[in-house]
Every structure is written in structure tokens, then in C-alpha cells.
GROMACS .gro file of C-alpha atoms in nm:
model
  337
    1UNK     CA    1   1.356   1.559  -1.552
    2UNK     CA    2   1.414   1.356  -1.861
    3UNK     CA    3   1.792   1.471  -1.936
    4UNK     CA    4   1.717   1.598  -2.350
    5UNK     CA    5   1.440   1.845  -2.211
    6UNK     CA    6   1.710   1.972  -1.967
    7UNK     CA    7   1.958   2.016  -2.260
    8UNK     CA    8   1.746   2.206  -2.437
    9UNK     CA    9   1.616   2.440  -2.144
   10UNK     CA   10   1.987   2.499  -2.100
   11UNK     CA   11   2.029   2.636  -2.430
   12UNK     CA   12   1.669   2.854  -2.433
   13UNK     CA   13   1.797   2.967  -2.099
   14UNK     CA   14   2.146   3.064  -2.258
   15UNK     CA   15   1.996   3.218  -2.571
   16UNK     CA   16   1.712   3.479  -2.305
   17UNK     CA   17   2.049   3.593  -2.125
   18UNK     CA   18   2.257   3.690  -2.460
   19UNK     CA   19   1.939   3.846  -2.556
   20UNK     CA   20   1.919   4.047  -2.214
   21UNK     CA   21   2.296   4.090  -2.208
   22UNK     CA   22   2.248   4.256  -2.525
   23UNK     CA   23   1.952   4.503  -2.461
   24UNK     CA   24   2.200   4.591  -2.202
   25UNK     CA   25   2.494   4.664  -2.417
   26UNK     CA   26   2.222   4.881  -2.657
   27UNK     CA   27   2.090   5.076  -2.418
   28UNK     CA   28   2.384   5.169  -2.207
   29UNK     CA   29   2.579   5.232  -2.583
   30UNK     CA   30   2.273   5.467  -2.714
   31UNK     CA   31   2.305   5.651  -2.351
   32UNK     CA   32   2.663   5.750  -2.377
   33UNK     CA   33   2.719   5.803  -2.721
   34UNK     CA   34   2.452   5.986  -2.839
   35UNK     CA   35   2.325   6.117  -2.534
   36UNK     CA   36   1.914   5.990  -2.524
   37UNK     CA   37   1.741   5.912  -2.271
   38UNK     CA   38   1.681   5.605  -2.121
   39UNK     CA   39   1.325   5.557  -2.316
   40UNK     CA   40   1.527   5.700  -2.635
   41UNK     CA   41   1.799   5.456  -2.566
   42UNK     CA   42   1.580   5.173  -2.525
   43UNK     CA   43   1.356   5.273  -2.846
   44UNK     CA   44   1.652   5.265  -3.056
   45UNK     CA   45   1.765   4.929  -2.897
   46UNK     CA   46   1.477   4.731  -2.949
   47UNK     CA   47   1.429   4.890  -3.285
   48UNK     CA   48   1.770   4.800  -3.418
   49UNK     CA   49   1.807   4.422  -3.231
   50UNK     CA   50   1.452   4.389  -3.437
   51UNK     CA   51   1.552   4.515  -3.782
   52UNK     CA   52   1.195   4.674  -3.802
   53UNK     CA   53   1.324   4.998  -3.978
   54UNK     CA   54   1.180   5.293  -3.795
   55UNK     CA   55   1.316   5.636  -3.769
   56UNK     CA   56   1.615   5.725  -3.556
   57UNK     CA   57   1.526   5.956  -3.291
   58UNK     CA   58   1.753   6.192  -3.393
   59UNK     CA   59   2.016   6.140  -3.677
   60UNK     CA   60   2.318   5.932  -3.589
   61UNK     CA   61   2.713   6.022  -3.572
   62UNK     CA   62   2.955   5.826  -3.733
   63UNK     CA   63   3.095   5.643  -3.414
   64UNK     CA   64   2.658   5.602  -3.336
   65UNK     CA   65   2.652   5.433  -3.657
   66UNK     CA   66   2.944   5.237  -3.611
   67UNK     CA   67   2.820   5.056  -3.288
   68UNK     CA   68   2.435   5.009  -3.451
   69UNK     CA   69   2.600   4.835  -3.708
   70UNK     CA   70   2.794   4.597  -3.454
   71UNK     CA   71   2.425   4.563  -3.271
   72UNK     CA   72   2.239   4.448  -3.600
   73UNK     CA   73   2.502   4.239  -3.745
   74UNK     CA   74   2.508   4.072  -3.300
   75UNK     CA   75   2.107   4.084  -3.281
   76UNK     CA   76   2.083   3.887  -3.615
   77UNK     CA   77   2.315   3.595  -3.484
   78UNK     CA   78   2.135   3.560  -3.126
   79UNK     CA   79   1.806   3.612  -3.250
   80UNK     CA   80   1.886   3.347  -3.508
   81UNK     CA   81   2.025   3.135  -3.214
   82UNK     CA   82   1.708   3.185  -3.025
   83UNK     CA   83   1.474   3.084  -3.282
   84UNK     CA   84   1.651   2.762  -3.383
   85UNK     CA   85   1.701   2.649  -3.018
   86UNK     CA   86   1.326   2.736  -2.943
   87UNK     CA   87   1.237   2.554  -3.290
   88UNK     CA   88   1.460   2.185  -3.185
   89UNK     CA   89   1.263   2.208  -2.864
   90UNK     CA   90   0.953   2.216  -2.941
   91UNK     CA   91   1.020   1.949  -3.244
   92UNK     CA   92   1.236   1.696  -2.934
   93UNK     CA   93   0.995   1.747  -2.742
   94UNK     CA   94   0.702   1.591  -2.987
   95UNK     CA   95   0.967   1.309  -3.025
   96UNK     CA   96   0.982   1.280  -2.658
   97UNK     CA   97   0.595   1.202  -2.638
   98UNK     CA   98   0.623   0.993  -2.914
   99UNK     CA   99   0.922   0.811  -2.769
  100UNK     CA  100   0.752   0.773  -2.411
  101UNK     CA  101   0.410   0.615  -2.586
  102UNK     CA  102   0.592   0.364  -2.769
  103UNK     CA  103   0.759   0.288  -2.423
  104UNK     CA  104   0.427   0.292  -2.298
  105UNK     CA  105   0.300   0.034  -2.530
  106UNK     CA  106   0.580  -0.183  -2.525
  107UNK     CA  107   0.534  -0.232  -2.149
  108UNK     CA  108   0.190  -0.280  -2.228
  109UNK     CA  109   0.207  -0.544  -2.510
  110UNK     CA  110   0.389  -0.761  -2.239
  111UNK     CA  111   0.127  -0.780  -2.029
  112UNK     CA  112  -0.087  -1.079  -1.997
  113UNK     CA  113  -0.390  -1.183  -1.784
  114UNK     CA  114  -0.463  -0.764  -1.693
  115UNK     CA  115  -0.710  -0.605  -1.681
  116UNK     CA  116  -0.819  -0.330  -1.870
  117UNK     CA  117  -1.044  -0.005  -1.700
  118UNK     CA  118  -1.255   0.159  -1.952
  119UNK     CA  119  -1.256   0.511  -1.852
  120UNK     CA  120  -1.060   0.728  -1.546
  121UNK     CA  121  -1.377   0.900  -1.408
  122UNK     CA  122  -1.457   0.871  -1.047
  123UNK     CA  123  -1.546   0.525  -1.051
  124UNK     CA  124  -1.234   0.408  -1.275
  125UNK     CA  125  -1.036   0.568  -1.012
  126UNK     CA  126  -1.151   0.418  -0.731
  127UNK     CA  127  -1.095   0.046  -0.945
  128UNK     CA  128  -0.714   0.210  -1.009
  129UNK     CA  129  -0.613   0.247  -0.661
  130UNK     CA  130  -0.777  -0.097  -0.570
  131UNK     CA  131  -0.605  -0.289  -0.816
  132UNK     CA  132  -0.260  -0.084  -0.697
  133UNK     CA  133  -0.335  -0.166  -0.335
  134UNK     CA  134  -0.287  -0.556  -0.467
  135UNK     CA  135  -0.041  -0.501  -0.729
  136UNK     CA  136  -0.246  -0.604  -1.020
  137UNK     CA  137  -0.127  -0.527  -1.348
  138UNK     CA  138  -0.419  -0.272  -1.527
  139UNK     CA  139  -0.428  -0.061  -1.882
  140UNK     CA  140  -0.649   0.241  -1.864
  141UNK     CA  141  -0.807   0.342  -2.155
  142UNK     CA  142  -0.877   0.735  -2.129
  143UNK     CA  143  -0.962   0.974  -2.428
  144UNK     CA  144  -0.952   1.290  -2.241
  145UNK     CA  145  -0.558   1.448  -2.270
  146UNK     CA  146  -0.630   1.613  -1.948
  147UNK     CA  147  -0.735   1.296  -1.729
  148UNK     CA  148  -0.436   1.104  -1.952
  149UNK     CA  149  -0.191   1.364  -1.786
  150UNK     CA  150  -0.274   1.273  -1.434
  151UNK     CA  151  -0.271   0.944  -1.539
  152UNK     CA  152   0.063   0.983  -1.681
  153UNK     CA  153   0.212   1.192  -1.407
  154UNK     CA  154   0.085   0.924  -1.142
  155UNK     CA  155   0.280   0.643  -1.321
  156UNK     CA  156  -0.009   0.426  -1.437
  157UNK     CA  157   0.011   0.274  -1.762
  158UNK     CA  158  -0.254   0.356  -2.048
  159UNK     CA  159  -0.363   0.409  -2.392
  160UNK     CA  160  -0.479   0.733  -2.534
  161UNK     CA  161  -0.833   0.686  -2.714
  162UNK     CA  162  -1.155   0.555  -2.713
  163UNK     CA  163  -1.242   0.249  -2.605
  164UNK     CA  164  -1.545   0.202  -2.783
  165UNK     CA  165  -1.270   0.154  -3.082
  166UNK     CA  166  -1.157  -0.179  -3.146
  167UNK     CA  167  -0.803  -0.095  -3.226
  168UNK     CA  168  -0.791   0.062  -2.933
  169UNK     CA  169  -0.908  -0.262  -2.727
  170UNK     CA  170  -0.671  -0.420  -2.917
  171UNK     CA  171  -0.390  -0.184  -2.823
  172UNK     CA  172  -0.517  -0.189  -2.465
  173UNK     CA  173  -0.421  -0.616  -2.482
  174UNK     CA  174  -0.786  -0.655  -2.480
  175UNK     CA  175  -0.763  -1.000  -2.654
  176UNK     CA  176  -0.499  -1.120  -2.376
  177UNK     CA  177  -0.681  -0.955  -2.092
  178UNK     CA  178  -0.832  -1.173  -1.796
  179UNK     CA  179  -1.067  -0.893  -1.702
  180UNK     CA  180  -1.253  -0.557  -1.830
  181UNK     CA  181  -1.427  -0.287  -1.638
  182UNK     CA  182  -1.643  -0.025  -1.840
  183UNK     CA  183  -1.647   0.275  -1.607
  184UNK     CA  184  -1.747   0.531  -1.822
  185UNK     CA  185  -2.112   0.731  -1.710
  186UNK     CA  186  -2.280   0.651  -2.047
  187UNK     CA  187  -2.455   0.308  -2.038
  188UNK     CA  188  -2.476   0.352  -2.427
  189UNK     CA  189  -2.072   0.361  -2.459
  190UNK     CA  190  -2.061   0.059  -2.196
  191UNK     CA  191  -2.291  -0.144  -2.380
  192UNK     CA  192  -2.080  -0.041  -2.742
  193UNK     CA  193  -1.744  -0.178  -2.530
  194UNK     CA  194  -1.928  -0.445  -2.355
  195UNK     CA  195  -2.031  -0.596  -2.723
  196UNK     CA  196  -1.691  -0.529  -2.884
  197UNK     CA  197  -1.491  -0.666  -2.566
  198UNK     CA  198  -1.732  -0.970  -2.593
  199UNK     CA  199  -1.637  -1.009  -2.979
  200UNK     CA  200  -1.273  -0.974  -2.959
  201UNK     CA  201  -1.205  -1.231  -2.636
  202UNK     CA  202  -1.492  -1.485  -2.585
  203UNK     CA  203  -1.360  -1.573  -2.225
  204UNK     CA  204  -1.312  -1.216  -2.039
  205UNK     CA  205  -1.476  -1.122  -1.744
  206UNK     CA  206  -1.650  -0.817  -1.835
  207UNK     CA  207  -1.783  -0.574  -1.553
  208UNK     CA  208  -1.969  -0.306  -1.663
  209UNK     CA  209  -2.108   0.056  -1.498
  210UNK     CA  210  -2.481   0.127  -1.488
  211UNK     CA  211  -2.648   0.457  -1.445
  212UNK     CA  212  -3.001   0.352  -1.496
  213UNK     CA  213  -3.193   0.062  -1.382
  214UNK     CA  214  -3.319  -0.010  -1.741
  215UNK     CA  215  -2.954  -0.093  -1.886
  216UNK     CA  216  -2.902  -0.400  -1.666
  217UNK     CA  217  -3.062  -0.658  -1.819
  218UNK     CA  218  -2.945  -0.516  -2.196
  219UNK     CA  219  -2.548  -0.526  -2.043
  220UNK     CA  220  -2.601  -0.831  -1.934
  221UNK     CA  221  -2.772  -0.963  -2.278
  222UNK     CA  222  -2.446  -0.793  -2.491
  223UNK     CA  223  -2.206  -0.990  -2.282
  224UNK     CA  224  -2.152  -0.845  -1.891
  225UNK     CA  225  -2.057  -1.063  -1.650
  226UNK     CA  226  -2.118  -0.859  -1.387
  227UNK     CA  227  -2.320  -0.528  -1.376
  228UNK     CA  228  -2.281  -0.253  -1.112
  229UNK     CA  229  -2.514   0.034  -1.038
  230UNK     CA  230  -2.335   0.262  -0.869
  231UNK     CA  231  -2.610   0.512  -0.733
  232UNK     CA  232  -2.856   0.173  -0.644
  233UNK     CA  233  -2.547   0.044  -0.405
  234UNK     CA  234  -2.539   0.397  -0.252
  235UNK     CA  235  -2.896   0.400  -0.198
  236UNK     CA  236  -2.891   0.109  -0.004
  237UNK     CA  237  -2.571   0.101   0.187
  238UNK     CA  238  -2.747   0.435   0.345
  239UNK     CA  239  -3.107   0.265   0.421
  240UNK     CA  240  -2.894  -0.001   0.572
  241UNK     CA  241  -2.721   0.245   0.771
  242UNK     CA  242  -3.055   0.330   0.935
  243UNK     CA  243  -3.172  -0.022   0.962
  244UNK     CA  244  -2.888  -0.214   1.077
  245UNK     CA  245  -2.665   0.074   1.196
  246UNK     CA  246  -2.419  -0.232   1.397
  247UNK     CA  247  -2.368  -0.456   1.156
  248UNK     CA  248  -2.282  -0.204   0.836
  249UNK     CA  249  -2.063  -0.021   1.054
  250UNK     CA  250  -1.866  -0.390   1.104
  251UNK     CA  251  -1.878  -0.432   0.746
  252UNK     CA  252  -1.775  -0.072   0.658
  253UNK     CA  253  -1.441  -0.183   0.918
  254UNK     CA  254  -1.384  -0.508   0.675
  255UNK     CA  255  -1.129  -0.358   0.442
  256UNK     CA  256  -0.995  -0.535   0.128
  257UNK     CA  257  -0.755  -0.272   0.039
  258UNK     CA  258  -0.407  -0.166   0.142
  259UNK     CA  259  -0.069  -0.344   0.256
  260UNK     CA  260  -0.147  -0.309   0.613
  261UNK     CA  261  -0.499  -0.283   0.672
  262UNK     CA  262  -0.672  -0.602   0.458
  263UNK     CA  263  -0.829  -0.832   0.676
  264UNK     CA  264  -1.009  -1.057   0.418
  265UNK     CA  265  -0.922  -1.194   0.164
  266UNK     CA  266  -1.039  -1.473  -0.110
  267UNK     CA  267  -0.794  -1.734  -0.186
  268UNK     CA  268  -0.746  -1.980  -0.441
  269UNK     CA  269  -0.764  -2.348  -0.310
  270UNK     CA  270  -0.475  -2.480  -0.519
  271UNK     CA  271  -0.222  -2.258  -0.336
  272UNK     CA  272  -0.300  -2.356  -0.003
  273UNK     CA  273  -0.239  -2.721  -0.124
  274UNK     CA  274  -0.186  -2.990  -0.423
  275UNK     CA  275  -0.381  -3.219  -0.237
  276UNK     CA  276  -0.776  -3.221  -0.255
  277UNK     CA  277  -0.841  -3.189   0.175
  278UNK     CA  278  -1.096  -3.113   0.345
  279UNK     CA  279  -1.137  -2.722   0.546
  280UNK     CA  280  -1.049  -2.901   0.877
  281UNK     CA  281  -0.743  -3.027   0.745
  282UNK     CA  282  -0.592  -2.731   0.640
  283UNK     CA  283  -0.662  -2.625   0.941
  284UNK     CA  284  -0.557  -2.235   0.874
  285UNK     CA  285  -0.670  -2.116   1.171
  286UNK     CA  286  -0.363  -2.245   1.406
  287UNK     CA  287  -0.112  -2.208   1.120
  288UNK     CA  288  -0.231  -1.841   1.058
  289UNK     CA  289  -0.520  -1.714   1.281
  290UNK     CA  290  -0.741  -1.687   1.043
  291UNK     CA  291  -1.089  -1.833   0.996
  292UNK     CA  292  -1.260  -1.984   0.655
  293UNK     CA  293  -1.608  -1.742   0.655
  294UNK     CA  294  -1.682  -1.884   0.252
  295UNK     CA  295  -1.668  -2.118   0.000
  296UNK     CA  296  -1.695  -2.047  -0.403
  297UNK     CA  297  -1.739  -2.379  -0.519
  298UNK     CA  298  -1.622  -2.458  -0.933
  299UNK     CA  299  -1.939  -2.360  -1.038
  300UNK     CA  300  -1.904  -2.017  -0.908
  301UNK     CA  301  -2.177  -2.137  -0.598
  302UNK     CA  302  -2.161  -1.914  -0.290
  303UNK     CA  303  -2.159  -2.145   0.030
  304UNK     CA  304  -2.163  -1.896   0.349
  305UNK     CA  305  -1.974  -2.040   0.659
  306UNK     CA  306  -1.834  -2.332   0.550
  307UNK     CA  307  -1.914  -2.698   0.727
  308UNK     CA  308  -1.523  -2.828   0.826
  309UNK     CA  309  -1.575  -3.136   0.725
  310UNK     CA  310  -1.654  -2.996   0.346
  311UNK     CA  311  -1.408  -3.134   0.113
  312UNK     CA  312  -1.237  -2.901  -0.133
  313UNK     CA  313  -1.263  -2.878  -0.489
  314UNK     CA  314  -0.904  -2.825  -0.669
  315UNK     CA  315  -1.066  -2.509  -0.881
  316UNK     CA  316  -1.256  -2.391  -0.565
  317UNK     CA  317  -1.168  -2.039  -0.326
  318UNK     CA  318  -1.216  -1.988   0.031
  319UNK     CA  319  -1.297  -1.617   0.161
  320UNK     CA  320  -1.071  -1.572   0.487
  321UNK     CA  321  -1.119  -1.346   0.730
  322UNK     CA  322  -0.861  -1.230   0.976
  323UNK     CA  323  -0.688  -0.930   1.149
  324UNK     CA  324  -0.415  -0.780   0.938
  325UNK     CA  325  -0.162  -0.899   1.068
  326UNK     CA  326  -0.314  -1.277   1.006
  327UNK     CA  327  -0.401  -1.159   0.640
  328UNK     CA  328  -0.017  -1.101   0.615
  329UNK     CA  329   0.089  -1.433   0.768
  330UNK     CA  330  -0.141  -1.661   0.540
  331UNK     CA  331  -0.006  -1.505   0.233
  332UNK     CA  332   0.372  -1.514   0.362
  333UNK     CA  333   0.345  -1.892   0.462
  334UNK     CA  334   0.175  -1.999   0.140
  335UNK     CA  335   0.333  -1.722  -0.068
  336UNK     CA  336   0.041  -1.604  -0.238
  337UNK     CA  337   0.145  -1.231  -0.303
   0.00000   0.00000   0.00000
């Protein structure tokens, strides 16, 4: 707990038990002076700690009057002490969140090559925890206070608005940003980012959400890179499930997310080596275990199953595949991560 809200609990916490200690004092005074009754003793506490000015139960003595006097003249100081104490709280504690976002954004205007996740619905969530499993630095943009909270609370860093909002973008680092993913379930609000994102920061890669089959081709025309429909992948992971029940159920097992678990991996052919070689002579399967399955040429050009004698391009990847525990020794002995 940040140590100012504790400070100031301390206080609300001492100013409830002088108020308590003091109904006790009132009621217990009432009781054996004048003789009421509980209830009677309590009315005429509450009545006299609260200065609201209604009738005594019965008239009071002198000595009656004496010690009402001593409980207004108390009442007034701790209720006074109560209200300012409650009053600096609630005023630190709108510092407090205005302290902790300018924290926020100060971590966030050092960031550089990030990527930024429009919205923290189900599908920006599931990018979030990806992009933790590898330790990628990400800026959420959420608008809802209530998803911001769990954001907040789980330590993620992220700006409060809408993303469809240039400033916003901008505060986001959209304009230093290697990367952007529109999540949010509106296609009209992704295209909006998609063309504002493409404005601000000509060289992004841009990934955008699609919920219907007819926002595709517009996405792509405002400035996408890549477009994903989320229910059309569903759809056919499941047919696939009845037609080639074996080999999804091998894919399903290739995970690409976790410390321990990863067991392929794409890799950037200028940190395996400074010299252009060929896949044979890196020859990462007895240094490592693991086994070249694809080649991204420069030009972004898929080549499945690589030939060994293929020669590497300095700007090229490879996708590996290995166990885990493979994964883990290629990036240890050529220190990717």
C-alpha cells in the first residue's frame, strides 16, 4: 500500500475511534447523571455531538448542563477533525492518481519500437499475455475505467482514452511504435485507428480485428498490414478438427508461448551470424537440437522446409522448431532473449 494512503487511513481510523470513544463518554454521562435510559441517553448523545437543536428529554440539572456543554464544545473539535482528515484524503488521493499517470506516461514516453494494443477486450487480452510470455514492451489503450483498473492492478502499462483520438495515439508512442493491433469488436473504430495509425507513422505494422467478412478488403485499403477474423479462424480450426483430427491436434501441441513450454520459434538471421552462410553451415541442429522448418526471405516470401544448401539473406528469419528445452538452448548460445 502506497505509504500517503496509509497515513491518511491512520488518521480516518483515529478520528472513527474519538468519535466512538465519545458516544461512549455521552451515553454512559446521560445514564448516571440524569438517570435516562439507555435509548434516552443515546438520543441526547447523538443530539448534542450533532448540534441539531432538539428538545431535551426532560429538562437538565446544572451538573447535566455542565457536562453537555463539555460534550458540544469536544464533539465540535473531533467532528471538525473528522471532516478535515476525510476532506485531505479524498483531495491526496486525486493527487495520487494524478501522480501515478504521469509515472505511467513517463515510463511510457521511453519506450521505443512497442507496440501498442488498441482495446483490452477478449482478444486484446489474449495479445497482452502473449507479448508478456516474450517480454515485449506493449501500451494498451483502454477507455473503459473498469477494464483500465484490471489493467492497472495487473501491472501493465496504458493510457486512459480512446484510441480512435490522435492525441491519444500520440500519447500511446504511436509515432515511435514498431507495431499496432486494433482489437476492439467494431470494424468501424478499427478502420478510424487503422487510418489515423497509418497517418501518424508511415512505417508501422498495423494488425487489425475483423468481425465481418466485408471489412477485410476496406482495412486493408486504409492501411492494415495484416487483418484477422477472429470467428472465420474459429470456424475453421473446428472443420479441421473433423478433417484432419492428427495433424491439428500436433499443431494445437506447437506452443509459441511461455518460458518453459515454446518449442518454435522465428529467428532473425543476423543473430545467428555476421556472416552471410548457408542453413547447412550453421548447422543448428548439433549446436542446439533444433531443426530449420522455414525460411522468410527479405521480401517477406514464405519458403516451407528449407533446402540446406540455401544461402541466407542478412535481413532474412528462419522458423525453428524444437523441444523446449532446445528452444532454450538456441536462444542462450546466441543470446537472443
Amino acid at each position: 500500500m502506497n505509504p500517503l494512503i496509509k497515513f491518511f487511513r491512520t488518521k480516518i481510523y483515529t478520528a472513527v475511534f474519538l468519535l466512538i470513544i465519545l458516544l461512549i463518554i455521552g451515553v454512559i454521562g446521560f445514564k448516571s447523571m440524569s438517570g435516562y435510559t439507555w435509548i434516552d441517553a443515546l438520543y441526547m448523545t447523538v443530539i448534542t455531538i450533532t448540534t441539531v437543536g432538539f428538545q431535551e428529554v426532560h429538562p437538565l440539572d446544572d451538573t447535566t448542563k455542565i457536562f453537555t456543554i463539555f460534550l458540544i464544545l469536544t464533539s465540535v473539535f473531533i467532528l471538525g477533525y473528522a471532516l478535515s482528515v476525510i476532506t485531505e484524503y479524498i483531495l491526496s488521493k486525486n493527487d495520487l492518481e494524478e501522480l501515478k499517470q504521469k509515472r505511467m506516461q513517463k515510463k511510457i514516453d521511453n519506450f521505443k519500437n512497442h507496440i501498442i494494443i488498441c482495446g483490452f477486450g477478449r482478444n486484446g487480452r489474449q495479445a497482452a499475455i502473449k507479448l508478456l510470455a516474450y517480454k515485449k514492451p506493449f501500451v494498451i489503450i483502454e477507455k473503459d475505467k473498469e477494464l483500465v483498473d484490471k489493467i492497472e492492478s495487473e501491472l501493465m502499462p496504458f493510457v486512459l482514452g480512446n484510441a480512435s483520438e490522435d492525441d491519444v495515439l500520440l500519447q500511446a508512442g504511436v509515432d515511435r511504435a514498431s507495431c499496432l493491433i486494433s482489437a476492439l469488436p467494431n470494424d468501424a473504430d478499427n478502420l478510424f485507428i487503422v487510418l489515423s495509425t497509418r497517418q501518424i507513422n508511415k512505417s508501422i505494422n498495423i494488425i487489425s480485428r475483423a468481425s465481418q467478412e466485408t471489412s477485410y478488403n476496406k482495412l486493408k485499403l486504409a492501411g492494415a498490414n495484416n487483418v484477422i477474423l477472429p470467428d472465420k479462424i474459429g470456424g475453421d480450426h473446428m472443420a479441421s478438427l473433423v478433417v484432419v483430427p492428427g495433424l491439428m491436434e500436433f499443431v494445437d501441441n506447437l506452443s509459441i508461448v511461455g518460458k518453459s513450454n515454446i518449442n518454435i520459434e522465428e529467428v532473425a538471421v543476423k543473430k545467428l551470424t555476421d556472416d552471410i552462410k548457408t542453413i547447412k553451415d550453421l548447422d543448428l541442429r548439433k549446436k542446439t537440437g533444433c531443426n530449420v522448418i522455414g525460411y522468410k526471405d527479405e521480401n517477406g516470401e514464405y519458403i516451407v522446409n528449407p533446402e540446406a544448401e540455401m544461402k541466407l539473406a542478412p535481413q532474412s528469419k528462419l522458423i525453428v522448431l524444437g523441444r523446449p528445452e532446445q528452444i532454450n538452448k538456441l536462444n542462450t548460445v546466441y543470446n537472443i532473449k
